[in-house]
Amino acid sequence: MRGIVESIGIITLLFLTACKKELTEVPGGNEYSFLVPSHFPEPYYQFENNEVSQEGFILGRKLFYDKRLSLDNTVSCASCHIREYAFSDPGKKVSTGVEGRVGVRNSPALFNLAWNPSFMWDGGINHIEIMPLAPVTDHNEMDMSMQDLMSKLDTLEEYSLLLQSAFGTREMNDQRFFYALTQFLTLLVSSESKYDRFLEGKVQLTDEELEGKHLFEQNCAVCHAGVLFTDYSYRNNGLLLDPEDNGRERISLNPEDRGKFKVPSLRNSVLTYPYMHDGRFETLEEVIDHYRFGINLTATTDPTLVNGIPLSEEEKAKLIIFLSTLTDAEFCYNPVFGNPFGE
Ligand code: HEC
Ligand code: HEC
């Protein structure tokens, strides 16, 4: 990986320059780096063999927004991952794919993915580079075979030009497809919320926000840990189990993993409703009430939650005020992450 620069400010500058160019006229040699915010840990993804370039990012962004990736040209990645909502699918318990088919899980927000050791609510995918294989081939999502998709993309002149500038060849193949999407996905870094500016010493939090922060650290941070607001573990947080979806057990085949799901980041959580792997709760109030009164005890319920989390109504409100400081408008409204098709 090339030059980790301390200041995230630079990324916006590069992005804005990139944005003004015609997509097919990206200048070569304009260096482009993945930047680790100064208050973040080192990322998990190491960019070995897939250094980010401006050209690769632009190719990945186009793929992300291109409905032609789906069987009937109606669904793009962005259909279920909407930028203004931190790339989640607001208001939908489960998302709609080709021909109006519905999936079974709630579409997660997409950001800070370079720090994720694994993907999906059950961690069923362990590498970001192969991540797009799942939505592309899923019957309920895009329903394409990789082979058909590669042939389809190869007939589109606009892609051969982008490929030429990103990878020095006009031909699409699985690897270039995965690399380009990975470049786009890894640059979706959300690190400019009010809370981040507080950590950097640039703004103060209000008394209520600080009290909420304290409550959060006492009650929630054991799982929603650190600056990324997740420890990436799989836990059963006491939801009533759905026999159709055993979570992590589906992958590990270990009954001790029954009902365990990946701890999601709570950055931008004000925007990523509804909540949980199946979108069962519509509001943050409902989520916190679940932790207060709704814990369902089974053999795998997390030990820290067996007695619920006792919080008053006032404390609940303060927690939500704190969670609101994690909303990153700079990220959600960064035009460089926007739709290059201009729809
Ligand atoms: C029809 C809706 C839909 C489409 C289209 C879609 N996704 Fe998703 N995405 C989801 C859902 C639902 C999940 C969670 C699935 C699960 O956990 O089983 C998900 C999970 C993910 C994750 C894992 C995030 C995490 O934190 O674990 C990534 C990354 C992702 N999608 C990227 C993409 C990309 C790239 C595309 C296009 C190639 C795409 N998605 C297309 C709905 C969709
Ligand atoms: C024992 C670990 C643990 C603790 C403690 C915990 N959570 Fe969670 N949290 C989880 C897990 C696991 C999920 C995902 C569960 C699922 O979808 O099945 C989750 C999901 C959530 C979600 C939904 C996010 C989304 O994108 O759908 C919110 C909001 C949330 N927790 C807030 C909190 C708050 C606030 C507290 C403290 C009052 C808290 N959590 C305490 C483990 C925990």
Short mmCIF file of C-alpha atoms and ligand atoms in Angstrom, two decimals:
data_model
loop_
_atom_site.label_atom_id
_atom_site.label_comp_id
_atom_site.label_asym_id
_atom_site.label_seq_id
_atom_site.Cartn_x
_atom_site.Cartn_y
_atom_site.Cartn_z
CA MET A 1 0.00 0.00 0.00
CA ARG A 2 1.26 3.44 -0.85
CA GLY A 3 1.63 6.54 1.32
CA ILE A 4 -0.74 6.68 4.22
CA VAL A 5 -1.30 10.37 4.67
CA GLU A 6 -2.39 11.73 8.02
CA SER A 7 -4.85 14.28 6.83
CA ILE A 8 -8.11 13.07 5.42
CA GLY A 9 -8.62 16.59 3.98
CA ILE A 10 -6.48 15.65 1.00
CA ILE A 11 -8.86 12.91 -0.05
CA THR A 12 -11.69 15.39 -0.61
CA LEU A 13 -9.44 17.54 -2.73
CA LEU A 14 -8.39 14.66 -4.94
CA PHE A 15 -11.94 13.45 -5.18
CA LEU A 16 -13.24 16.83 -6.23
CA THR A 17 -10.60 17.10 -8.93
CA ALA A 18 -11.43 13.60 -10.11
CA CYS A 19 -15.09 14.44 -10.19
CA LYS A 20 -14.79 17.29 -12.62
CA LYS A 21 -13.09 15.19 -15.31
CA GLU A 22 -14.89 13.37 -18.05
CA LEU A 23 -15.04 9.75 -16.97
CA THR A 24 -13.23 8.54 -20.04
CA GLU A 25 -10.54 11.18 -19.80
CA VAL A 26 -8.92 10.41 -16.51
CA PRO A 27 -5.37 11.63 -16.56
CA GLY A 28 -2.77 8.94 -16.01
CA GLY A 29 -0.15 9.38 -13.32
CA ASN A 30 -2.38 11.34 -10.95
CA GLU A 31 -1.57 9.51 -7.75
CA TYR A 32 -4.40 8.32 -5.65
CA SER A 33 -4.13 6.82 -2.20
CA PHE A 34 -6.23 5.18 0.41
CA LEU A 35 -5.89 7.39 3.46
CA VAL A 36 -6.14 6.17 7.04
CA PRO A 37 -7.72 8.86 9.22
CA SER A 38 -5.24 9.81 11.93
CA HIS A 39 -7.51 8.56 14.73
CA PHE A 40 -8.25 5.18 13.09
CA PRO A 41 -6.32 1.93 13.50
CA GLU A 42 -4.53 0.28 10.59
CA PRO A 43 -6.96 -1.28 8.11
CA TYR A 44 -7.41 -5.00 7.69
CA TYR A 45 -7.26 -4.97 3.90
CA GLN A 46 -3.68 -4.49 2.77
CA PHE A 47 -4.17 -3.54 -0.91
CA GLU A 48 -1.57 -6.11 -1.94
CA ASN A 49 -1.67 -6.38 -5.74
CA ASN A 50 -4.50 -3.87 -5.79
CA GLU A 51 -3.19 -0.44 -5.10
CA VAL A 52 -5.87 2.20 -5.42
CA SER A 53 -5.63 4.48 -8.42
CA GLN A 54 -7.95 7.24 -9.46
CA GLU A 55 -8.71 5.35 -12.67
CA GLY A 56 -9.48 2.11 -10.82
CA PHE A 57 -11.72 3.96 -8.39
CA ILE A 58 -13.67 5.57 -11.24
CA LEU A 59 -14.10 2.22 -12.93
CA GLY A 60 -15.30 0.70 -9.66
CA ARG A 61 -17.70 3.55 -9.05
CA LYS A 62 -19.22 3.12 -12.49
CA LEU A 63 -19.71 -0.61 -11.92
CA PHE A 64 -21.32 0.12 -8.55
CA TYR A 65 -23.94 2.36 -10.14
CA ASP A 66 -24.49 0.36 -13.35
CA LYS A 67 -27.86 -1.41 -13.59
CA ARG A 68 -26.54 -3.48 -16.46
CA LEU A 69 -24.83 -5.64 -13.83
CA SER A 70 -28.21 -7.28 -13.26
CA LEU A 71 -30.12 -9.78 -15.37
CA ASP A 72 -32.83 -7.38 -16.51
CA ASN A 73 -30.84 -4.12 -16.31
CA THR A 74 -32.95 -2.78 -13.44
CA VAL A 75 -30.78 -3.23 -10.35
CA SER A 76 -27.38 -1.77 -9.51
CA CYS A 77 -25.42 -2.13 -6.28
CA ALA A 78 -26.65 1.38 -5.50
CA SER A 79 -30.29 0.25 -5.71
CA CYS A 80 -29.85 -1.31 -2.26
CA HIS A 81 -26.95 0.78 -1.02
CA ILE A 82 -27.96 4.45 -1.18
CA ARG A 83 -25.25 7.02 -0.66
CA GLU A 84 -27.29 9.64 1.21
CA TYR A 85 -28.09 6.99 3.83
CA ALA A 86 -24.50 5.86 4.27
CA PHE A 87 -25.10 3.33 1.48
CA SER A 88 -27.87 1.49 3.32
CA ASP A 89 -31.43 0.92 2.06
CA PRO A 90 -33.51 3.18 4.31
CA GLY A 91 -37.00 2.20 5.26
CA LYS A 92 -36.73 -1.30 3.82
CA LYS A 93 -36.60 -4.34 6.06
CA VAL A 94 -35.25 -6.32 3.15
CA SER A 95 -34.23 -5.06 -0.28
CA THR A 96 -35.73 -5.62 -3.69
CA GLY A 97 -33.65 -7.21 -6.45
CA VAL A 98 -34.41 -8.16 -10.08
CA GLU A 99 -38.05 -8.72 -10.99
CA GLY A 100 -39.13 -7.41 -7.62
CA ARG A 101 -37.69 -10.43 -5.77
CA VAL A 102 -37.01 -9.85 -2.11
CA GLY A 103 -34.10 -11.10 -0.06
CA VAL A 104 -34.08 -12.19 3.56
CA ARG A 105 -31.73 -9.75 5.22
CA ASN A 106 -31.50 -6.02 5.77
CA SER A 107 -29.09 -4.18 3.51
CA PRO A 108 -26.18 -2.98 5.65
CA ALA A 109 -24.59 0.45 5.35
CA LEU A 110 -21.29 0.45 3.47
CA PHE A 111 -18.35 2.37 4.91
CA ASN A 112 -14.99 1.69 6.52
CA LEU A 113 -15.00 -1.67 4.76
CA ALA A 114 -11.20 -1.82 4.59
CA TRP A 115 -11.31 -2.48 8.35
CA ASN A 116 -13.80 -5.37 8.07
CA PRO A 117 -12.21 -8.78 8.49
CA SER A 118 -15.38 -10.39 7.09
CA PHE A 119 -18.58 -9.49 5.32
CA MET A 120 -22.32 -10.15 5.54
CA TRP A 121 -24.36 -10.40 8.72
CA ASP A 122 -23.06 -13.92 9.28
CA GLY A 123 -19.51 -13.28 8.04
CA GLY A 124 -20.09 -15.70 5.19
CA ILE A 125 -17.59 -13.86 2.99
CA ASN A 126 -14.09 -13.47 4.26
CA HIS A 127 -12.48 -11.29 1.61
CA ILE A 128 -13.56 -7.93 0.27
CA GLU A 129 -12.29 -8.68 -3.21
CA ILE A 130 -14.75 -11.50 -3.77
CA MET A 131 -17.57 -9.71 -1.95
CA PRO A 132 -19.38 -8.57 -5.16
CA LEU A 133 -19.70 -12.18 -6.31
CA ALA A 134 -22.53 -12.70 -3.82
CA PRO A 135 -24.90 -9.91 -4.96
CA VAL A 136 -24.10 -10.42 -8.64
CA THR A 137 -24.98 -14.11 -8.59
CA ASP A 138 -27.70 -14.10 -5.91
CA HIS A 139 -31.05 -15.13 -7.39
CA ASN A 140 -32.88 -12.44 -5.41
CA GLU A 141 -30.41 -9.66 -6.11
CA MET A 142 -28.79 -9.34 -9.58
CA ASP A 143 -29.08 -12.95 -10.76
CA MET A 144 -26.19 -12.98 -13.25
CA SER A 145 -23.45 -15.54 -13.76
CA MET A 146 -19.98 -14.01 -13.69
CA GLN A 147 -19.37 -15.41 -17.16
CA ASP A 148 -22.45 -13.75 -18.64
CA LEU A 149 -21.64 -10.52 -16.85
CA MET A 150 -18.09 -10.45 -18.19
CA SER A 151 -19.35 -11.01 -21.76
CA LYS A 152 -21.97 -8.31 -21.31
CA LEU A 153 -19.45 -5.77 -20.01
CA ASP A 154 -17.03 -6.63 -22.82
CA THR A 155 -19.56 -5.42 -25.38
CA LEU A 156 -19.61 -1.95 -23.82
CA GLU A 157 -17.03 0.37 -25.36
CA GLU A 158 -17.14 2.78 -22.38
CA TYR A 159 -15.76 0.04 -20.13
CA SER A 160 -12.91 -0.85 -22.46
CA LEU A 161 -11.71 2.76 -22.29
CA LEU A 162 -11.91 2.82 -18.50
CA LEU A 163 -10.20 -0.56 -18.25
CA GLN A 164 -7.41 0.67 -20.47
CA SER A 165 -6.71 3.61 -18.18
CA ALA A 166 -7.13 1.61 -14.94
CA PHE A 167 -5.43 -1.68 -15.77
CA GLY A 168 -3.70 -1.11 -19.12
CA THR A 169 -5.91 -3.55 -21.02
CA ARG A 170 -9.28 -3.18 -22.71
CA GLU A 171 -10.60 -6.56 -21.60
CA MET A 172 -12.78 -7.14 -18.56
CA ASN A 173 -12.25 -10.22 -16.45
CA ASP A 174 -13.36 -11.35 -13.00
CA GLN A 175 -10.22 -10.12 -11.30
CA ARG A 176 -10.28 -6.62 -12.77
CA PHE A 177 -13.98 -6.41 -11.95
CA PHE A 178 -13.32 -7.37 -8.32
CA TYR A 179 -10.26 -5.14 -7.99
CA ALA A 180 -12.04 -2.06 -9.32
CA LEU A 181 -15.08 -2.53 -7.09
CA THR A 182 -12.76 -3.09 -4.13
CA GLN A 183 -11.03 0.19 -4.87
CA PHE A 184 -14.37 2.01 -4.82
CA LEU A 185 -15.61 0.18 -1.71
CA THR A 186 -12.44 0.68 0.33
CA LEU A 187 -12.41 4.42 -0.32
CA LEU A 188 -15.83 4.74 1.30
CA VAL A 189 -14.28 5.98 4.52
CA SER A 190 -16.60 7.64 7.01
CA SER A 191 -14.54 9.61 9.51
CA GLU A 192 -15.83 13.16 9.53
CA SER A 193 -18.75 13.10 11.93
CA LYS A 194 -19.06 15.55 14.79
CA TYR A 195 -17.71 12.83 17.06
CA ASP A 196 -14.59 12.52 14.88
CA ARG A 197 -14.02 16.25 15.04
CA PHE A 198 -14.42 15.99 18.81
CA LEU A 199 -11.78 13.24 18.95
CA GLU A 200 -9.49 15.43 16.90
CA GLY A 201 -10.00 18.24 19.40
CA LYS A 202 -11.73 20.48 16.86
CA VAL A 203 -15.19 20.77 18.45
CA GLN A 204 -16.76 20.31 21.86
CA LEU A 205 -19.64 17.97 22.59
CA THR A 206 -22.63 19.35 24.49
CA ASP A 207 -23.29 18.17 28.05
CA GLU A 208 -26.05 15.85 26.84
CA GLU A 209 -23.84 14.40 24.12
CA LEU A 210 -21.11 13.80 26.69
CA GLU A 211 -23.54 12.10 29.05
CA GLY A 212 -24.75 9.95 26.17
CA LYS A 213 -21.17 9.09 25.32
CA HIS A 214 -20.56 8.02 28.89
CA LEU A 215 -23.68 5.83 28.91
CA PHE A 216 -22.62 4.35 25.60
CA GLU A 217 -19.16 3.49 26.87
CA GLN A 218 -20.62 1.84 29.96
CA ASN A 219 -23.32 -0.18 28.24
CA CYS A 220 -22.69 -0.62 24.55
CA ALA A 221 -19.00 -0.23 23.76
CA VAL A 222 -18.16 -3.75 24.91
CA CYS A 223 -19.48 -4.87 21.51
CA HIS A 224 -19.81 -1.65 19.51
CA ALA A 225 -16.19 -0.98 20.35
CA GLY A 226 -13.59 1.65 19.61
CA VAL A 227 -13.52 4.27 16.94
CA LEU A 228 -15.11 1.94 14.38
CA PHE A 229 -17.99 1.15 16.77
CA THR A 230 -17.71 -2.61 16.32
CA ASP A 231 -15.34 -5.31 17.48
CA TYR A 232 -16.33 -7.37 14.39
CA SER A 233 -17.31 -10.30 16.56
CA TYR A 234 -20.46 -12.41 16.17
CA ARG A 235 -22.89 -12.17 19.04
CA ASN A 236 -26.41 -13.06 19.96
CA ASN A 237 -27.81 -9.78 21.26
CA GLY A 238 -30.99 -11.35 22.56
CA LEU A 239 -33.28 -11.01 19.55
CA LEU A 240 -36.13 -13.47 19.31
CA LEU A 241 -34.63 -16.16 17.09
CA ASP A 242 -35.91 -16.81 13.62
CA PRO A 243 -35.66 -20.54 12.85
CA GLU A 244 -35.15 -19.64 9.17
CA ASP A 245 -31.97 -17.69 9.89
CA ASN A 246 -29.47 -19.07 12.37
CA GLY A 247 -26.88 -16.42 11.58
CA ARG A 248 -23.27 -17.41 12.11
CA GLU A 249 -24.22 -21.06 12.64
CA ARG A 250 -25.09 -21.23 8.93
CA ILE A 251 -21.41 -20.65 8.17
CA SER A 252 -19.61 -22.34 11.07
CA LEU A 253 -22.14 -25.22 11.46
CA ASN A 254 -21.49 -24.85 15.17
CA PRO A 255 -24.66 -24.78 17.33
CA GLU A 256 -22.83 -22.44 19.73
CA ASP A 257 -23.09 -19.82 16.99
CA ARG A 258 -26.87 -20.05 16.76
CA GLY A 259 -28.48 -16.64 16.42
CA LYS A 260 -25.15 -14.82 16.36
CA PHE A 261 -24.72 -11.97 13.90
CA LYS A 262 -21.89 -9.59 13.17
CA VAL A 263 -21.81 -6.59 15.50
CA PRO A 264 -22.60 -3.69 13.15
CA SER A 265 -20.86 -0.33 13.32
CA LEU A 266 -23.10 2.36 14.78
CA ARG A 267 -21.57 5.16 12.76
CA ASN A 268 -24.33 6.83 10.73
CA SER A 269 -26.91 4.68 12.54
CA VAL A 270 -29.43 7.52 12.58
CA LEU A 271 -29.61 7.04 8.80
CA THR A 272 -29.53 3.27 8.47
CA TYR A 273 -33.03 2.34 9.67
CA PRO A 274 -34.62 -0.13 9.99
CA TYR A 275 -32.29 -2.01 12.29
CA MET A 276 -30.86 -5.49 12.89
CA HIS A 277 -30.07 -8.22 10.32
CA ASP A 278 -33.74 -8.48 9.34
CA GLY A 279 -34.73 -4.85 9.84
CA ARG A 280 -37.13 -5.78 12.64
CA PHE A 281 -36.84 -2.47 14.54
CA GLU A 282 -37.81 0.77 12.86
CA THR A 283 -36.29 3.29 15.25
CA LEU A 284 -33.35 3.68 17.60
CA GLU A 285 -35.88 3.99 20.44
CA GLU A 286 -37.14 0.49 19.63
CA VAL A 287 -33.56 -0.81 19.50
CA ILE A 288 -32.72 0.59 22.92
CA ASP A 289 -36.02 -0.65 24.37
CA HIS A 290 -35.00 -4.07 23.10
CA TYR A 291 -31.81 -3.88 25.17
CA ARG A 292 -33.78 -2.55 28.14
CA PHE A 293 -36.74 -4.97 28.23
CA GLY A 294 -36.67 -7.31 25.27
CA ILE A 295 -33.71 -9.63 25.73
CA ASN A 296 -34.66 -13.17 24.77
CA LEU A 297 -32.58 -15.70 26.67
CA THR A 298 -31.26 -18.75 24.85
CA ALA A 299 -28.15 -20.88 25.24
CA THR A 300 -26.20 -18.48 23.03
CA THR A 301 -27.42 -15.08 24.26
CA ASP A 302 -24.42 -12.92 25.04
CA PRO A 303 -23.57 -13.15 28.76
CA THR A 304 -23.30 -9.35 29.05
CA LEU A 305 -26.97 -9.02 28.12
CA VAL A 306 -28.69 -11.65 30.26
CA ASN A 307 -30.07 -9.02 32.62
CA GLY A 308 -30.82 -6.53 29.89
CA ILE A 309 -29.43 -3.01 30.01
CA PRO A 310 -31.28 -0.95 32.59
CA LEU A 311 -31.68 2.59 31.32
CA SER A 312 -34.19 5.32 32.15
CA GLU A 313 -36.17 7.11 29.44
CA GLU A 314 -33.90 10.10 29.93
CA GLU A 315 -30.80 7.96 29.50
CA LYS A 316 -32.29 6.43 26.37
CA ALA A 317 -32.75 9.92 24.93
CA LYS A 318 -29.16 10.85 25.77
CA LEU A 319 -27.84 7.71 24.12
CA ILE A 320 -29.67 8.65 20.94
CA ILE A 321 -28.29 12.17 21.14
CA PHE A 322 -24.82 10.67 21.33
CA LEU A 323 -25.51 8.32 18.40
CA SER A 324 -26.52 11.38 16.38
CA THR A 325 -22.98 12.74 16.70
CA LEU A 326 -21.85 9.76 14.60
CA THR A 327 -23.67 10.96 11.48
CA ASP A 328 -21.23 11.91 8.76
CA ALA A 329 -22.84 14.29 6.27
CA GLU A 330 -19.52 14.94 4.54
CA PHE A 331 -19.44 11.27 3.65
CA CYS A 332 -23.08 10.90 2.65
CA TYR A 333 -23.06 13.98 0.46
CA ASN A 334 -19.60 13.63 -1.04
CA PRO A 335 -20.37 14.01 -4.77
CA VAL A 336 -17.37 11.89 -5.64
CA PHE A 337 -19.16 8.84 -4.26
CA GLY A 338 -22.20 9.80 -6.29
CA ASN A 339 -23.81 8.34 -9.38
CA PRO A 340 -21.70 8.88 -12.51
CA PHE A 341 -24.74 8.14 -14.67
CA GLY A 342 -26.24 11.30 -13.23
CA GLU A 343 -29.62 9.74 -12.46
C1 HEC B 1 -31.01 -6.44 -3.90
C2 HEC B 1 -30.25 -5.65 -2.94
C3 HEC B 1 -28.74 -5.63 -3.03
C4 HEC B 1 -27.95 -5.41 -4.13
C5 HEC B 1 -28.37 -5.23 -5.57
C6 HEC B 1 -26.58 -5.40 -3.65
N1 HEC B 1 -26.56 -5.59 -2.29
FE1 HEC B 1 -24.93 -5.56 -1.11
N2 HEC B 1 -26.00 -6.30 0.41
C7 HEC B 1 -27.37 -6.48 0.41
C8 HEC B 1 -27.77 -7.23 1.58
C9 HEC B 1 -29.19 -7.62 1.95
C10 HEC B 1 -26.58 -7.52 2.28
C11 HEC B 1 -26.45 -8.35 3.57
C12 HEC B 1 -26.55 -9.80 3.15
C13 HEC B 1 -26.31 -10.81 4.25
O1 HEC B 1 -25.76 -10.46 5.28
O2 HEC B 1 -26.66 -11.98 4.04
C14 HEC B 1 -25.49 -6.90 1.52
C15 HEC B 1 -24.16 -6.92 1.93
C16 HEC B 1 -23.15 -6.25 1.25
C17 HEC B 1 -21.81 -6.05 1.76
C18 HEC B 1 -21.27 -6.51 3.11
C19 HEC B 1 -21.24 -5.38 4.09
C20 HEC B 1 -20.80 -5.80 5.47
O3 HEC B 1 -20.61 -4.91 6.30
O4 HEC B 1 -20.65 -7.00 5.76
C21 HEC B 1 -21.10 -5.38 0.78
C22 HEC B 1 -19.65 -4.94 0.83
C23 HEC B 1 -22.01 -5.18 -0.33
N3 HEC B 1 -23.24 -5.70 0.01
C24 HEC B 1 -21.66 -4.60 -1.53
C25 HEC B 1 -22.47 -4.71 -2.68
C26 HEC B 1 -21.99 -4.51 -4.03
C27 HEC B 1 -20.57 -4.15 -4.41
C28 HEC B 1 -23.06 -4.73 -4.86
C29 HEC B 1 -23.09 -4.73 -6.37
C30 HEC B 1 -22.19 -5.65 -7.04
C31 HEC B 1 -24.20 -5.03 -4.00
N4 HEC B 1 -23.80 -5.03 -2.69
C32 HEC B 1 -25.48 -5.24 -4.45
C33 HEC B 1 -28.23 -6.01 -0.56
C34 HEC B 1 -27.85 -5.75 -1.87
C1 HEC B 2 -23.30 -8.12 23.62
C2 HEC B 2 -22.98 -7.26 22.52
C3 HEC B 2 -23.81 -6.01 22.31
C4 HEC B 2 -24.10 -5.01 23.21
C5 HEC B 2 -23.68 -4.91 24.66
C6 HEC B 2 -24.86 -4.04 22.48
N1 HEC B 2 -25.03 -4.44 21.19
FE1 HEC B 2 -26.03 -3.43 19.74
N2 HEC B 2 -25.79 -5.02 18.48
C7 HEC B 2 -25.12 -6.18 18.76
C8 HEC B 2 -25.31 -7.12 17.69
C9 HEC B 2 -24.71 -8.51 17.59
C10 HEC B 2 -26.14 -6.50 16.75
C11 HEC B 2 -26.68 -7.09 15.44
C12 HEC B 2 -27.73 -8.13 15.79
C13 HEC B 2 -28.54 -8.63 14.64
O1 HEC B 2 -28.77 -7.91 13.66
O2 HEC B 2 -28.98 -9.78 14.72
C14 HEC B 2 -26.43 -5.16 17.28
C15 HEC B 2 -27.20 -4.22 16.63
C16 HEC B 2 -27.42 -2.93 17.09
C17 HEC B 2 -28.06 -1.90 16.33
C18 HEC B 2 -28.61 -2.02 14.92
C19 HEC B 2 -27.61 -1.49 13.91
C20 HEC B 2 -27.99 -1.78 12.49
O3 HEC B 2 -27.30 -1.23 11.62
O4 HEC B 2 -28.94 -2.52 12.22
C21 HEC B 2 -28.06 -0.77 17.10
C22 HEC B 2 -28.61 0.59 16.73
C23 HEC B 2 -27.43 -1.12 18.36
N3 HEC B 2 -27.05 -2.43 18.32
C24 HEC B 2 -27.24 -0.25 19.42
C25 HEC B 2 -26.76 -0.64 20.65
C26 HEC B 2 -26.78 0.21 21.83
C27 HEC B 2 -27.25 1.65 21.84
C28 HEC B 2 -26.26 -0.53 22.85
C29 HEC B 2 -26.14 -0.14 24.29
C30 HEC B 2 -27.36 0.30 24.93
C31 HEC B 2 -25.92 -1.84 22.31
N4 HEC B 2 -26.23 -1.86 20.98
C32 HEC B 2 -25.34 -2.86 23.04
C33 HEC B 2 -24.38 -6.42 19.90
C34 HEC B 2 -24.43 -5.65 21.05
#
